[in-house]
Short mmCIF file of C-alpha atoms in Angstrom, two decimals:
data_model
loop_
_atom_site.label_atom_id
_atom_site.label_comp_id
_atom_site.label_asym_id
_atom_site.label_seq_id
_atom_site.Cartn_x
_atom_site.Cartn_y
_atom_site.Cartn_z
CA MET L 1 -281.85 21.41 -84.59
CA LYS L 2 -278.31 21.36 -85.88
CA LYS L 3 -275.72 19.01 -84.47
CA PHE L 4 -272.23 20.41 -83.98
CA ILE L 5 -269.28 18.08 -84.47
CA SER L 6 -265.76 19.00 -83.47
CA VAL L 7 -263.03 19.01 -86.11
CA LYS L 8 -261.11 16.30 -84.26
CA THR L 9 -264.14 14.02 -84.31
CA VAL L 10 -264.56 14.54 -88.04
CA GLN L 11 -260.88 13.78 -88.65
CA GLN L 12 -261.10 10.59 -86.57
CA VAL L 13 -264.16 9.46 -88.51
CA LEU L 14 -262.41 10.17 -91.81
CA ILE L 15 -259.29 8.30 -90.70
CA LYS L 16 -261.37 5.28 -89.69
CA ALA L 17 -263.31 5.43 -92.94
CA ALA L 18 -260.11 5.71 -94.95
CA LEU L 19 -258.66 2.69 -93.15
CA ASN L 20 -261.81 0.60 -93.45
CA LEU L 21 -262.70 1.35 -97.06
CA LYS L 22 -260.40 0.59 -99.97
CA GLY L 23 -260.74 0.57 -103.74
CA PRO L 24 -264.17 0.91 -105.38
CA GLU L 25 -265.89 0.59 -102.00
CA LEU L 26 -264.41 3.89 -100.82
CA GLY L 27 -267.04 6.28 -99.56
CA THR L 28 -270.05 4.00 -99.95
CA ASN L 29 -270.50 3.24 -96.24
CA LYS L 30 -272.84 4.87 -93.71
CA GLY L 31 -273.32 8.12 -95.60
CA PHE L 32 -269.73 9.28 -95.15
CA ARG L 33 -267.93 10.09 -98.39
CA PRO L 34 -264.26 10.86 -97.84
CA ILE L 35 -262.77 11.63 -101.24
CA LEU L 36 -259.37 9.94 -101.24
CA THR L 37 -257.16 8.94 -104.13
CA LYS L 38 -253.96 6.93 -104.20
CA GLU L 39 -252.05 10.17 -104.77
CA THR L 40 -253.48 12.09 -101.82
CA SER L 41 -254.02 9.37 -99.21
CA PRO L 42 -250.48 9.58 -97.70
CA ILE L 43 -251.14 13.26 -96.90
CA PRO L 44 -252.57 13.88 -93.41
CA LEU L 45 -256.35 14.18 -93.59
CA ASN L 46 -256.39 17.65 -92.06
CA LEU L 47 -254.25 18.91 -94.97
CA GLN L 48 -256.50 17.51 -97.69
CA PRO L 49 -258.78 20.16 -99.19
CA THR L 50 -260.51 17.54 -101.34
CA ILE L 51 -262.31 15.78 -98.49
CA LYS L 52 -266.07 16.23 -98.51
CA ILE L 53 -268.51 14.76 -96.04
CA ARG L 54 -272.12 13.97 -96.81
CA VAL L 55 -274.09 13.04 -93.71
CA GLN L 56 -277.46 11.49 -94.35
#
């Protein structure tokens, strides 16, 4: 059975992950892998096409 997650919820999770994880630790926590670089992080998360989420 698939679980449906709203876009707002995903954005909130990515924002929290981006705030909690910095440097080499980025994306290694709890199966969420937001792809953020120093160049793209000031851009709002909903405008970043490079973000990918892997849910385990």
